[in-house]
Amino acid sequence: MATTLCLALGTNHVVTSVAFSPDGNYIVSGSWDKSVRVWNSATGVELQQLNGHTNIVTSVAFSPDGNYIVSGSFDNSVCVWNSATGVKLQQLNGQINNVVSIQSPNIQEASSPSAKEGSSDQTLSTTLID
């Protein structure tokens, strides 16, 4: 029997992307309000708001170890965040057009932290995170 979890995330803007942390304790969301937010998955309480994008956040993901959050935006950038502190570690500005998809590597690919991104400029790239 399936169980449905439905949380009312406390934002007044369209939520464009959500992802669970590897341990299932957190949810990260991206929104039209240009923010990345981290939520407690059991209670729905907002824990952090990560600001740094200048346009709609279209895609979010956790790293396989849960230590990083990666976000893509219509501001043509990808941001890498420390998931525990919310500090922006890197902003990658290599796209000509909107970043529409972010994918964290699977466990087998996780020897080096990286992010895969797709863009409306018809490119796909993989970025190694230092």
PDB file of C-alpha atoms in Angstrom:
ATOM      1  CA  MET A   1       0.000   0.000   0.000  1.00  0.00           C
ATOM      2  CA  ALA A   2       1.386   3.397  -1.000  1.00  0.00           C
ATOM      3  CA  THR A   3       1.575   6.304   1.400  1.00  0.00           C
ATOM      4  CA  THR A   4       1.210   9.850   0.134  1.00  0.00           C
ATOM      5  CA  LEU A   5       3.094  12.697   1.764  1.00  0.00           C
ATOM      6  CA  CYS A   6       1.684  16.116   0.959  1.00  0.00           C
ATOM      7  CA  LEU A   7       3.240  19.196   2.541  1.00  0.00           C
ATOM      8  CA  ALA A   8       2.027  22.748   2.070  1.00  0.00           C
ATOM      9  CA  LEU A   9       5.331  24.494   1.480  1.00  0.00           C
ATOM     10  CA  GLY A  10       5.128  27.987   2.897  1.00  0.00           C
ATOM     11  CA  THR A  11       5.781  29.977  -0.257  1.00  0.00           C
ATOM     12  CA  ASN A  12       3.387  32.156  -2.210  1.00  0.00           C
ATOM     13  CA  HIS A  13       5.141  31.481  -5.514  1.00  0.00           C
ATOM     14  CA  VAL A  14       5.101  28.637  -8.005  1.00  0.00           C
ATOM     15  CA  VAL A  15       7.399  25.797  -6.930  1.00  0.00           C
ATOM     16  CA  THR A  16       9.217  24.560 -10.030  1.00  0.00           C
ATOM     17  CA  SER A  17      11.342  21.746  -8.647  1.00  0.00           C
ATOM     18  CA  VAL A  18      11.665  19.591  -5.521  1.00  0.00           C
ATOM     19  CA  ALA A  19      14.085  16.869  -4.431  1.00  0.00           C
ATOM     20  CA  PHE A  20      14.536  14.731  -1.334  1.00  0.00           C
ATOM     21  CA  SER A  21      17.882  14.514   0.456  1.00  0.00           C
ATOM     22  CA  PRO A  22      19.493  11.061   0.274  1.00  0.00           C
ATOM     23  CA  ASP A  23      18.492  10.314   3.870  1.00  0.00           C
ATOM     24  CA  GLY A  24      14.905  11.485   3.251  1.00  0.00           C
ATOM     25  CA  ASN A  25      14.979  14.015   6.098  1.00  0.00           C
ATOM     26  CA  TYR A  26      14.964  17.140   3.943  1.00  0.00           C
ATOM     27  CA  ILE A  27      13.300  18.508   0.840  1.00  0.00           C
ATOM     28  CA  VAL A  28      14.870  21.208  -1.317  1.00  0.00           C
ATOM     29  CA  SER A  29      12.659  23.346  -3.547  1.00  0.00           C
ATOM     30  CA  GLY A  30      13.204  25.913  -6.277  1.00  0.00           C
ATOM     31  CA  SER A  31      10.681  28.637  -6.983  1.00  0.00           C
ATOM     32  CA  TRP A  32       9.591  31.548  -9.135  1.00  0.00           C
ATOM     33  CA  ASP A  33      10.607  33.850  -6.264  1.00  0.00           C
ATOM     34  CA  LYS A  34      14.281  33.141  -7.214  1.00  0.00           C
ATOM     35  CA  SER A  35      14.918  31.223  -3.998  1.00  0.00           C
ATOM     36  CA  VAL A  36      16.088  27.770  -3.037  1.00  0.00           C
ATOM     37  CA  ARG A  37      14.505  26.558   0.190  1.00  0.00           C
ATOM     38  CA  VAL A  38      15.247  23.624   2.471  1.00  0.00           C
ATOM     39  CA  TRP A  39      12.383  22.016   4.401  1.00  0.00           C
ATOM     40  CA  ASN A  40      12.031  19.370   7.083  1.00  0.00           C
ATOM     41  CA  SER A  41      10.328  16.531   5.206  1.00  0.00           C
ATOM     42  CA  ALA A  42       8.401  15.254   8.227  1.00  0.00           C
ATOM     43  CA  THR A  43       6.971  18.577   9.421  1.00  0.00           C
ATOM     44  CA  GLY A  44       7.118  20.878   6.388  1.00  0.00           C
ATOM     45  CA  VAL A  45       8.933  23.524   8.443  1.00  0.00           C
ATOM     46  CA  GLU A  46      11.231  25.764   6.374  1.00  0.00           C
ATOM     47  CA  LEU A  47      14.810  25.460   7.653  1.00  0.00           C
ATOM     48  CA  GLN A  48      16.738  27.659   5.222  1.00  0.00           C
ATOM     49  CA  GLN A  49      16.167  30.089   2.367  1.00  0.00           C
ATOM     50  CA  LEU A  50      19.109  30.254  -0.029  1.00  0.00           C
ATOM     51  CA  ASN A  51      19.252  33.456  -2.050  1.00  0.00           C
ATOM     52  CA  GLY A  52      21.609  34.176  -4.900  1.00  0.00           C
ATOM     53  CA  HIS A  53      19.780  33.618  -8.175  1.00  0.00           C
ATOM     54  CA  THR A  54      18.442  36.630 -10.063  1.00  0.00           C
ATOM     55  CA  ASN A  55      15.679  34.817 -11.948  1.00  0.00           C
ATOM     56  CA  ILE A  56      13.334  31.823 -11.563  1.00  0.00           C
ATOM     57  CA  VAL A  57      14.959  28.718 -10.044  1.00  0.00           C
ATOM     58  CA  THR A  58      14.011  25.893 -12.383  1.00  0.00           C
ATOM     59  CA  SER A  59      15.739  22.838 -10.970  1.00  0.00           C
ATOM     60  CA  VAL A  60      17.281  21.611  -7.714  1.00  0.00           C
ATOM     61  CA  ALA A  61      19.103  18.483  -6.539  1.00  0.00           C
ATOM     62  CA  PHE A  62      21.027  17.111  -3.572  1.00  0.00           C
ATOM     63  CA  SER A  63      24.436  15.493  -4.007  1.00  0.00           C
ATOM     64  CA  PRO A  64      24.464  11.732  -3.286  1.00  0.00           C
ATOM     65  CA  ASP A  65      26.107  12.323   0.100  1.00  0.00           C
ATOM     66  CA  GLY A  66      23.658  15.117   0.982  1.00  0.00           C
ATOM     67  CA  ASN A  67      26.442  17.644   1.584  1.00  0.00           C
ATOM     68  CA  TYR A  68      25.608  19.858  -1.394  1.00  0.00           C
ATOM     69  CA  ILE A  69      22.570  21.349  -3.067  1.00  0.00           C
ATOM     70  CA  VAL A  70      22.771  22.326  -6.723  1.00  0.00           C
ATOM     71  CA  SER A  71      20.316  24.738  -8.323  1.00  0.00           C
ATOM     72  CA  GLY A  72      19.761  25.936 -11.880  1.00  0.00           C
ATOM     73  CA  SER A  73      17.997  29.107 -12.945  1.00  0.00           C
ATOM     74  CA  PHE A  74      16.684  31.209 -15.783  1.00  0.00           C
ATOM     75  CA  ASP A  75      19.544  33.585 -14.851  1.00  0.00           C
ATOM     76  CA  ASN A  76      21.743  31.186 -16.885  1.00  0.00           C
ATOM     77  CA  SER A  77      23.658  29.975 -13.827  1.00  0.00           C
ATOM     78  CA  VAL A  78      24.127  26.930 -11.652  1.00  0.00           C
ATOM     79  CA  CYS A  79      24.783  27.489  -7.938  1.00  0.00           C
ATOM     80  CA  VAL A  80      26.377  25.011  -5.544  1.00  0.00           C
ATOM     81  CA  TRP A  81      25.389  25.367  -1.880  1.00  0.00           C
ATOM     82  CA  ASN A  82      26.578  23.802   1.360  1.00  0.00           C
ATOM     83  CA  SER A  83      23.421  21.996   2.484  1.00  0.00           C
ATOM     84  CA  ALA A  84      24.193  22.302   6.218  1.00  0.00           C
ATOM     85  CA  THR A  85      25.058  26.021   6.297  1.00  0.00           C
ATOM     86  CA  GLY A  86      23.269  27.368   3.209  1.00  0.00           C
ATOM     87  CA  VAL A  87      26.466  29.107   2.077  1.00  0.00           C
ATOM     88  CA  LYS A  88      26.836  29.499  -1.690  1.00  0.00           C
ATOM     89  CA  LEU A  89      30.103  27.777  -2.589  1.00  0.00           C
ATOM     90  CA  GLN A  90      30.176  28.366  -6.339  1.00  0.00           C
ATOM     91  CA  GLN A  91      28.212  30.061  -9.076  1.00  0.00           C
ATOM     92  CA  LEU A  92      28.777  28.618 -12.535  1.00  0.00           C
ATOM     93  CA  ASN A  93      27.914  31.048 -15.323  1.00  0.00           C
ATOM     94  CA  GLY A  94      28.796  29.134 -18.482  1.00  0.00           C
ATOM     95  CA  GLN A  95      25.360  28.845 -20.086  1.00  0.00           C
ATOM     96  CA  ILE A  96      24.242  31.125 -22.907  1.00  0.00           C
ATOM     97  CA  ASN A  97      20.590  30.546 -22.071  1.00  0.00           C
ATOM     98  CA  ASN A  98      18.302  29.363 -19.260  1.00  0.00           C
ATOM     99  CA  VAL A  99      19.313  26.343 -17.172  1.00  0.00           C
ATOM    100  CA  VAL A 100      16.248  24.100 -17.161  1.00  0.00           C
ATOM    101  CA  SER A 101      17.459  20.853 -15.593  1.00  0.00           C
ATOM    102  CA  ILE A 102      19.911  19.785 -12.886  1.00  0.00           C
ATOM    103  CA  GLN A 103      20.725  16.166 -12.080  1.00  0.00           C
ATOM    104  CA  SER A 104      22.928  14.909  -9.294  1.00  0.00           C
ATOM    105  CA  PRO A 105      25.092  11.918 -10.199  1.00  0.00           C
ATOM    106  CA  ASN A 106      24.106   8.505  -8.939  1.00  0.00           C
ATOM    107  CA  ILE A 107      26.182   6.767  -6.281  1.00  0.00           C
ATOM    108  CA  GLN A 108      28.374   4.978  -8.852  1.00  0.00           C
ATOM    109  CA  GLU A 109      29.321   8.319 -10.451  1.00  0.00           C
ATOM    110  CA  ALA A 110      29.924  10.079  -7.142  1.00  0.00           C
ATOM    111  CA  SER A 111      33.698   9.702  -6.794  1.00  0.00           C
ATOM    112  CA  SER A 112      33.912  13.426  -7.629  1.00  0.00           C
ATOM    113  CA  PRO A 113      31.034  15.766  -6.820  1.00  0.00           C
ATOM    114  CA  SER A 114      29.490  16.939 -10.074  1.00  0.00           C
ATOM    115  CA  ALA A 115      26.297  18.262 -11.568  1.00  0.00           C
ATOM    116  CA  LYS A 116      24.725  17.580 -14.933  1.00  0.00           C
ATOM    117  CA  GLU A 117      22.799  20.458 -16.443  1.00  0.00           C
ATOM    118  CA  GLY A 118      20.604  20.946 -19.470  1.00  0.00           C
ATOM    119  CA  SER A 119      19.945  24.338 -20.988  1.00  0.00           C
ATOM    120  CA  SER A 120      17.533  25.882 -23.445  1.00  0.00           C
ATOM    121  CA  ASP A 121      20.596  26.839 -25.524  1.00  0.00           C
ATOM    122  CA  GLN A 122      20.520  23.129 -26.527  1.00  0.00           C
ATOM    123  CA  THR A 123      23.616  22.175 -24.539  1.00  0.00           C
ATOM    124  CA  LEU A 124      24.216  19.515 -21.912  1.00  0.00           C
ATOM    125  CA  SER A 125      27.222  19.758 -19.616  1.00  0.00           C
ATOM    126  CA  THR A 126      28.759  18.070 -16.610  1.00  0.00           C
ATOM    127  CA  THR A 127      30.617  20.224 -14.099  1.00  0.00           C
ATOM    128  CA  LEU A 128      33.062  18.862 -11.543  1.00  0.00           C
ATOM    129  CA  ILE A 129      32.694  20.645  -8.221  1.00  0.00           C
ATOM    130  CA  ASP A 130      35.921  21.444  -6.366  1.00  0.00           C
TER     131      ASP A 130
END
